[in-house]
Amino acid sequence: MSKPKIAFYWCASCGGCEEAVVDLAESILGVVEKVDIVFWPVALDFKRSDVEAMASREITAAFINGAVRSSEQAEMVELLRGKSNLVIAFGSCAHLGGIPGLANTFNREEMFRAVYLDAPGVNNDRSTVPKEEIEVSEGILTLPRLWDTVKTLDQVIKVDYYLPGCPPPVSLIVGAVEKILSNQLPEADPVLAPDIALCEECPRRDSKPEKIAVKEFKRPHEIEIDPEKCLLAQGLLCMGICTRKGCGAVCINGNMPCTGCMGPVSHISDHGTKALSSFASLIDANDDEEIARLIDNIVDPVGTFYRYSLPASLMHRSHMKAAAKGEKS
Amino acid sequence: MDYLYYPGCSLKSTGRAYEESMLSVFRKLDLAVMELEDWNCCGATAYMSISELKAFALSARNFALAEAQCKELSTAELVVPCAACYLCLNKARRYLDEHEELREKINRALQTANLDYHNRTRIRHPLDVLANDLRPEKIKDAVVHSLSGIKVACYYGCQIVRPYADFDDQKNPHVMDDLARLLGAEPISWPLKTRCCGGSLMGTAQDVGLRLSFIILKEAVKRGCHAVITACPLCQFNLECYQPKMSNLYGESVNIPVLYFTQLMGMAFGISERELGLQRNFNRLDTASLSRISAGGEHVGI
Amino acid sequence: MSAFENKGNGTPKIGVYVCHCGINISGKVDVSEAVAFAGRLPYVTIAREYKFMCSDPGQELIAADVRSGLIDRAVVASCSPLMHELTFRRAVTTGGGNPFMFQMANIREHVSWVTLDRVAGTEKAKALIAAAVSRVARHEPLEPTRVPVNPDVLVVGGGIAGIHASLTLANAGKKVYLVEREPTIGGHMAQFDKTFPTLDCSACILTPKMSAVRAHPNITLWTYSEVDAVDGYVGNFKVRVRRKPRYVNEDLCVGCSDCIEACIFKKGKISDEFNVGLSKRKPIYIPFPQATPLVAVIDAESCAHFKTGKCKKPCADACQPNAINLEQTEEIKEIEVGAIILATGFKTFEASRISRYGYGKYENIYTSLEVERLVNAAGPTSGEIVLKNGEKPEAVGIVHCVGSRDNNTNVYCSRVCCMYSLKLAHLVKERTGAEIYNFYIDMRTPGKGYEEFYERLLREGVHFIRGRVAEISDWAMKPEEEGRIIIRAEDTLIGAVRRIPVDMVILSVGLEPQSDAEEVRRRFNISCSREGWFLERHPKLAPVSTFTDGVFLAGACQGPKDIPDSVAQAGAAAAEALALVDRGFVELEPNTAYVQEEICSGCRTCTNLCPYNAITIKKDKNVAEVNGAICKGCGTCVAACPSGALQQNLFTDEQIYSEIRGVLSHV
Amino acid sequence: MFDKNNEKEAFNPHLVAFFCNWCTYTAADLAGTARMTYEPNVRVIRIMCSGRLDPQFVLWAFREGADGVLIGGCHPGDCHYQEGNYKARRRFLLLQKYLQFMGIEKERVRMEWIAASEGDKVQSVINEMTETIRRLGPLHLEPVSMRQERSLETAEPDNIAVMKEGTL
């Protein structure tokens, strides 16, 4: 019988996820001999037409990384969905929108302004921005449309499983692939990472004080970080309290607070706001002014609480109607 | 310039002494004050009763002028000695502040004269200024003839504390008493501080007016006062000018000096009688007799 | 979304019952439309309407449906859950269901009574019903937590209300702690001369009760003491009482007053609290002859020993039983009680606040309380009513509603002034034969024998002038007014302003909350009304209960009351407390927080949030643990738990989510 | 009357209120017994303490179609649970900051201390807030999932012109 067919595709992403696949190192060879890779634009020379030529559900599993923010990406993932038996959202961007998802605090016009007009060094006196269609002697050239809003993969197509992480930890990838090949994927939780917060496996767990009360929120560059002590107890907004474990606490081991790339545990409905609630609860002050002062320590609430999950959040994006009204701060 | 001064009609006529004494007292206490240029009628009680809108407009013009004449300051401090003006302007200001459309209407009118009103005017009575903007010591120190032994009846009249008690106790005002004490005088405690002096009834229903004034004067005399001091030109006029008439009418002679509180202060400060306009009073209480009283307790009055 | 999996065992079967509440609800809500709407909601197996759901047949509707297995949980759309939640939970239980498989939609207090438009009202009611339904679908059976109740009771305040409550409880065999701030119990009633309308002597009816308190084996009386702190909850309050040093040993003192005789102060110099300043006392004193306990007290403020340290302490020498102990120090008592009765009383209105009434400015103007002392045989003048100059008054004015029914002071009616003014009018007339003028707004004499008393006074020839007094002054217009006090008032019955010259004025001051009512209410964790009176749980149906279970109200601390009402209410409060402690246990709402251990990462966000320290970390498993007995169910920790491991019974995330979705379901 | 698509005058905002059991909910009951009528737009959800208010509830309410959220708790110092209201306050202030970042007018979330005796305050606050939100107009959050409403067009309502033009 023929080997299971595997496809990789990338949408709005940094390429890190592709790296992660390569990082499988020798274990990738084990994978490669068990499967046929039928589509992997970054590494192999297949074309869209090859995919179109396939029969429906011919691909065993499509690993798609990156968020979806353009008509082209939407078309491709819809195409792959049709041809694949399983679709796995690979990495934070596909899973939650990821870093590109932070663009959801702007809309397309604002982005175009920034990139094509306002950015230092731009020289664009005719204020040209990308155009969907342009007529040239050879005919009409088209560009995909960039959306106002970055979407997670499952906001565009049905997703079967998620491999969280930025990028997903090797161990999880291998585990997932093996499960797929041996056809023993979990029923309940579609997120292929342990459903418990990072604190549980945190190397600094025991340095945590019995009770935490924060008098000052700090950003990593503002303090000499104690390499032993619980980062939250040091006033750093460590997302480990509400983020899935499974990453091996790499950031913590690098003496940096967790930024939440593994995404929320399943029992909360909004990663950032839940974190917000917890952090606010730890504020050790009762009077409005003092609270306000502490809150001012948090200069970038969106980037802090939603670094990877804005498009997947309840708000989804900054409110454009209000933004249009110029009420966006 | 700390204050703008709004005379109104009285202080330029019957109340000249009030103007003179107030200005010299302010000068004595280094309170820089300048007369509001091009001021107009406050809108007066009578006007108010015919057309509020027009009355408010008149007041508003004064505010607009005041604000224009002290652009550099956050608020225009408008000193208004006449109780009637004080009330009228105060009332107007409150209405303008509380009713936006009225303000807009009137501002539109003012704009035709390139003026406008921005709620930047504070209406201050001289009593308010002297009691609240100065350290008591400042006044104490200015006293050269202490008025010890001088009994005065502080008479506030109706319009300064009612209906808006901005700077004093509405039911039982006391700032004038406090000032008198600072001068060494002894203000009597009496229940008629704010009882009606007859006001304009003196012109329309004189018998009533006379009776009301008589009640006040008689009580002051009975309580052994050497003078009644007032803060309102109309009160001063009513209480002073009709004393002979009352004496005949009620067969009980009342004869007691009625001064502006600023005149009393001036005398304690040793300001000349002319500068205090004392020569304008009918029933004169001059510095000489004052010092005689405080020396030997000579009795004026009945 | 996880929040919407229905964890109910099996598919829920919901019954919805919409109450008309007569026309209270049906007036503004189209009940049949609401029922039809409810019937179409998911999991609803039956929707009914009924005139009065809280009535027996109404409750039986629910019970029957549960019994027949038609439903396994219920929603009642009627009044506030604070009103009838328990009633309907009981109905579910009667039918054999679990009381917590129930949710209420408040369509009366929150809809029909506050909405003008019937369409809008119906829409709102539907939204609330939808919410209750989608919520109750996610309810799970719970067991109420039972905790034992400490049988002892604390009564705060030793006025007539506190005294009566204490005696009632003590006679029922309960141990009572009675805590009074002053050196003696008796409160205001002890200061009164006679009581209306019967005119029996206040002391005569009060003092027996006072000594009964002192003598009762079940009552621990702590005077000159204050409650410092209250902790715990219904059935199990921990109370800290501070006993101020009185420098006289209570157990030794026999109340002989030798010490007072001996004091270096030859006569009193300190204004006497009991006689409201009309007489002077010494630094060592007994407030009044019937004081309970009859024990001297030294007030350190004025005592030479404490001020100068140079006193020879003749008091100590004079005391045969050696009761004087100037080294005595403050004593802290820690007690545990099951119920608390607050009977902290009132204070009288400060008459000088109305300057035009001349109190403090002119002589011979008294407050009613002062006059109570003046007319009292044991009072400063031994019952003689004389003016400052020693003469008898020929005319006395009594001004009603001083500090009552007045937008500038208190808007409420103090309820007792009309009657005590009549009483004082009678007593003063009787003693002096003076002409008495009552200035009143309205005569308010509702009460047994009250109106008759008013009639009696009219017959006695007391004058009544209907009108609020404008001014009380000393300026005479006519010769006959010379040297007297003149009361100016509009007589609204003859429509003229009158000037009544009198020799003495009695200001009938109103009642106000104690000046420290605010701190006290915080200490006991209850609410106050706008005016500062302690707030009862329900003005009609729970008049002596508060929103804090186990804390009850008696007497004027809850609002102006006369003696009969105070005593009646004290009895009621005692009965409520008795009902609570006698039962032996309380069932606490099982709305406690709990940890889903398999999800808890031990992040310790919660541990610091619990005001009761109910949350600890299980060292072995490194997960949080909630002590259900300590948890009071506020849910603060649940809102903070970053991984959703903490949940609150009856208020789980998913229950609240479903409620939110419910209220917005037909947006 | 609950149709959101009417023009602003007729717009009837949907407000969700979270009232604590001991103070604000009781005050709302009091407003009822005192028959203080007010705007019918608020739907009250009872929680034991404002401290139970999880900011997620607020976003959830917005997501479910609320135009504004009102949070009511005991006055500082009056909390039935000692300090739940303070915790609520901290979360509220931080949430408000986040929402402003996200372009939600801060008037759309309001927190008020309302004591059990302040029925009139319930009335005035609800009327005020209804009025404020009415002025702000409906809050239509952008749809989350394209799988909910299939076509790209509906997911991309505005700004298409920008790329048609090719210039800004």
mmCIF file of N, CA, C and O in Angstrom, chain A residues 207-235:
data_model
loop_
_atom_site.group_PDB
_atom_site.id
_atom_site.type_symbol
_atom_site.label_atom_id
_atom_site.label_comp_id
_atom_site.label_asym_id
_atom_site.label_seq_id
_atom_site.Cartn_x
_atom_site.Cartn_y
_atom_site.Cartn_z
ATOM 1 N N SER A 207 10.046 28.177 44.045
ATOM 2 C CA SER A 207 10.476 29.503 44.531
ATOM 3 C C SER A 207 9.267 30.425 44.680
ATOM 4 O O SER A 207 9.370 31.562 45.132
ATOM 5 N N LYS A 208 8.100 29.939 44.297
ATOM 6 C CA LYS A 208 6.896 30.764 44.358
ATOM 7 C C LYS A 208 6.513 30.992 45.810
ATOM 8 O O LYS A 208 6.408 30.048 46.581
ATOM 9 N N PRO A 209 6.306 32.234 46.202
ATOM 10 C CA PRO A 209 5.843 32.455 47.580
ATOM 11 C C PRO A 209 4.415 31.917 47.758
ATOM 12 O O PRO A 209 3.664 31.822 46.782
ATOM 13 N N GLU A 210 4.087 31.607 48.995
ATOM 14 C CA GLU A 210 2.736 31.090 49.292
ATOM 15 C C GLU A 210 1.677 32.070 48.779
ATOM 16 O O GLU A 210 0.680 31.704 48.200
ATOM 17 N N LYS A 211 1.965 33.368 48.995
ATOM 18 C CA LYS A 211 1.021 34.386 48.548
ATOM 19 C C LYS A 211 1.752 35.428 47.720
ATOM 20 O O LYS A 211 2.850 35.839 48.091
ATOM 21 N N ILE A 212 1.118 35.837 46.613
ATOM 22 C CA ILE A 212 1.752 36.825 45.752
ATOM 23 C C ILE A 212 0.962 38.125 45.776
ATOM 24 O O ILE A 212 -0.262 38.132 45.646
ATOM 25 N N ALA A 213 1.662 39.239 46.008
ATOM 26 C CA ALA A 213 1.030 40.557 45.902
ATOM 27 C C ALA A 213 2.023 41.474 45.191
ATOM 28 O O ALA A 213 3.188 41.543 45.584
ATOM 29 N N VAL A 214 1.563 42.113 44.115
ATOM 30 C CA VAL A 214 2.482 42.888 43.286
ATOM 31 C C VAL A 214 2.353 44.372 43.587
ATOM 32 O O VAL A 214 1.250 44.930 43.573
ATOM 33 N N LYS A 215 3.480 44.997 43.914
ATOM 34 C CA LYS A 215 3.473 46.430 44.210
ATOM 35 C C LYS A 215 3.909 47.229 42.988
ATOM 36 O O LYS A 215 3.749 48.447 42.916
ATOM 37 N N GLU A 216 4.466 46.542 41.988
ATOM 38 C CA GLU A 216 5.027 47.217 40.822
ATOM 39 C C GLU A 216 5.102 46.206 39.685
ATOM 40 O O GLU A 216 5.626 45.117 39.880
ATOM 41 N N PHE A 217 4.515 46.532 38.537
ATOM 42 C CA PHE A 217 4.700 45.646 37.383
ATOM 43 C C PHE A 217 5.971 46.054 36.665
ATOM 44 O O PHE A 217 6.221 47.240 36.449
ATOM 45 N N LYS A 218 6.772 45.069 36.282
ATOM 46 C CA LYS A 218 8.055 45.376 35.649
ATOM 47 C C LYS A 218 8.115 44.765 34.265
ATOM 48 O O LYS A 218 7.440 43.782 33.971
ATOM 49 N N ARG A 219 8.932 45.368 33.402
ATOM 50 C CA ARG A 219 9.219 44.749 32.105
ATOM 51 C C ARG A 219 10.654 44.215 32.193
ATOM 52 O O ARG A 219 11.496 44.789 32.886
ATOM 53 N N PRO A 220 10.905 43.092 31.467
ATOM 54 C CA PRO A 220 12.181 42.399 31.654
ATOM 55 C C PRO A 220 13.389 43.321 31.625
ATOM 56 O O PRO A 220 14.286 43.202 32.448
ATOM 57 N N HIS A 221 13.388 44.321 30.730
ATOM 58 C CA HIS A 221 14.598 45.143 30.617
ATOM 59 C C HIS A 221 14.761 46.106 31.784
ATOM 60 O O HIS A 221 15.778 46.756 31.926
ATOM 61 N N GLU A 222 13.716 46.209 32.600
ATOM 62 C CA GLU A 222 13.759 47.221 33.659
ATOM 63 C C GLU A 222 14.432 46.718 34.925
ATOM 64 O O GLU A 222 14.759 47.514 35.809
ATOM 65 N N ILE A 223 14.574 45.399 35.039
ATOM 66 C CA ILE A 223 15.167 44.897 36.292
ATOM 67 C C ILE A 223 16.240 43.856 36.021
ATOM 68 O O ILE A 223 16.327 43.286 34.922
ATOM 69 N N GLU A 224 17.033 43.662 37.024
ATOM 70 C CA GLU A 224 17.987 42.543 37.052
ATOM 71 C C GLU A 224 17.178 41.322 37.445
ATOM 72 O O GLU A 224 16.744 41.192 38.589
ATOM 73 N N ILE A 225 16.882 40.446 36.506
ATOM 74 C CA ILE A 225 15.987 39.332 36.808
ATOM 75 C C ILE A 225 16.713 38.252 37.610
ATOM 76 O O ILE A 225 17.770 37.783 37.211
ATOM 77 N N ASP A 226 16.107 37.915 38.757
ATOM 78 C CA ASP A 226 16.654 36.844 39.583
ATOM 79 C C ASP A 226 16.431 35.511 38.865
ATOM 80 O O ASP A 226 15.291 35.138 38.589
ATOM 81 N N PRO A 227 17.504 34.781 38.527
ATOM 82 C CA PRO A 227 17.378 33.567 37.707
ATOM 83 C C PRO A 227 16.739 32.398 38.445
ATOM 84 O O PRO A 227 16.465 31.364 37.848
ATOM 85 N N GLU A 228 16.525 32.552 39.756
ATOM 86 C CA GLU A 228 15.966 31.420 40.518
ATOM 87 C C GLU A 228 14.486 31.647 40.814
ATOM 88 O O GLU A 228 13.690 30.719 40.799
ATOM 89 N N LYS A 229 14.130 32.904 41.065
ATOM 90 C CA LYS A 229 12.847 33.215 41.687
ATOM 91 C C LYS A 229 11.699 33.247 40.667
ATOM 92 O O LYS A 229 11.912 33.593 39.499
ATOM 93 N N CYS A 230 10.527 32.880 41.099
ATOM 94 C CA CYS A 230 9.316 32.967 40.276
ATOM 95 C C CYS A 230 9.240 34.356 39.639
ATOM 96 O O CYS A 230 9.327 35.372 40.327
ATOM 97 N N LEU A 231 9.065 34.398 38.329
ATOM 98 C CA LEU A 231 9.122 35.684 37.619
ATOM 99 C C LEU A 231 7.938 36.575 37.994
ATOM 100 O O LEU A 231 8.069 37.788 38.149
ATOM 101 N N LEU A 232 6.764 35.956 38.174
ATOM 102 C CA LEU A 232 5.576 36.725 38.557
ATOM 103 C C LEU A 232 5.827 37.411 39.898
ATOM 104 O O LEU A 232 5.542 38.591 40.072
ATOM 105 N N ALA A 233 6.451 36.642 40.802
ATOM 106 C CA ALA A 233 6.741 37.207 42.126
ATOM 107 C C ALA A 233 7.704 38.381 42.016
ATOM 108 O O ALA A 233 7.787 39.221 42.898
ATOM 109 N N GLN A 234 8.446 38.434 40.884
ATOM 110 C CA GLN A 234 9.360 39.565 40.677
ATOM 111 C C GLN A 234 8.674 40.732 39.983
ATOM 112 O O GLN A 234 9.303 41.711 39.599
ATOM 113 N N GLY A 235 7.365 40.574 39.750
ATOM 114 C CA GLY A 235 6.605 41.665 39.141
ATOM 115 C C GLY A 235 6.572 41.604 37.627
ATOM 116 O O GLY A 235 6.088 42.516 36.965
#
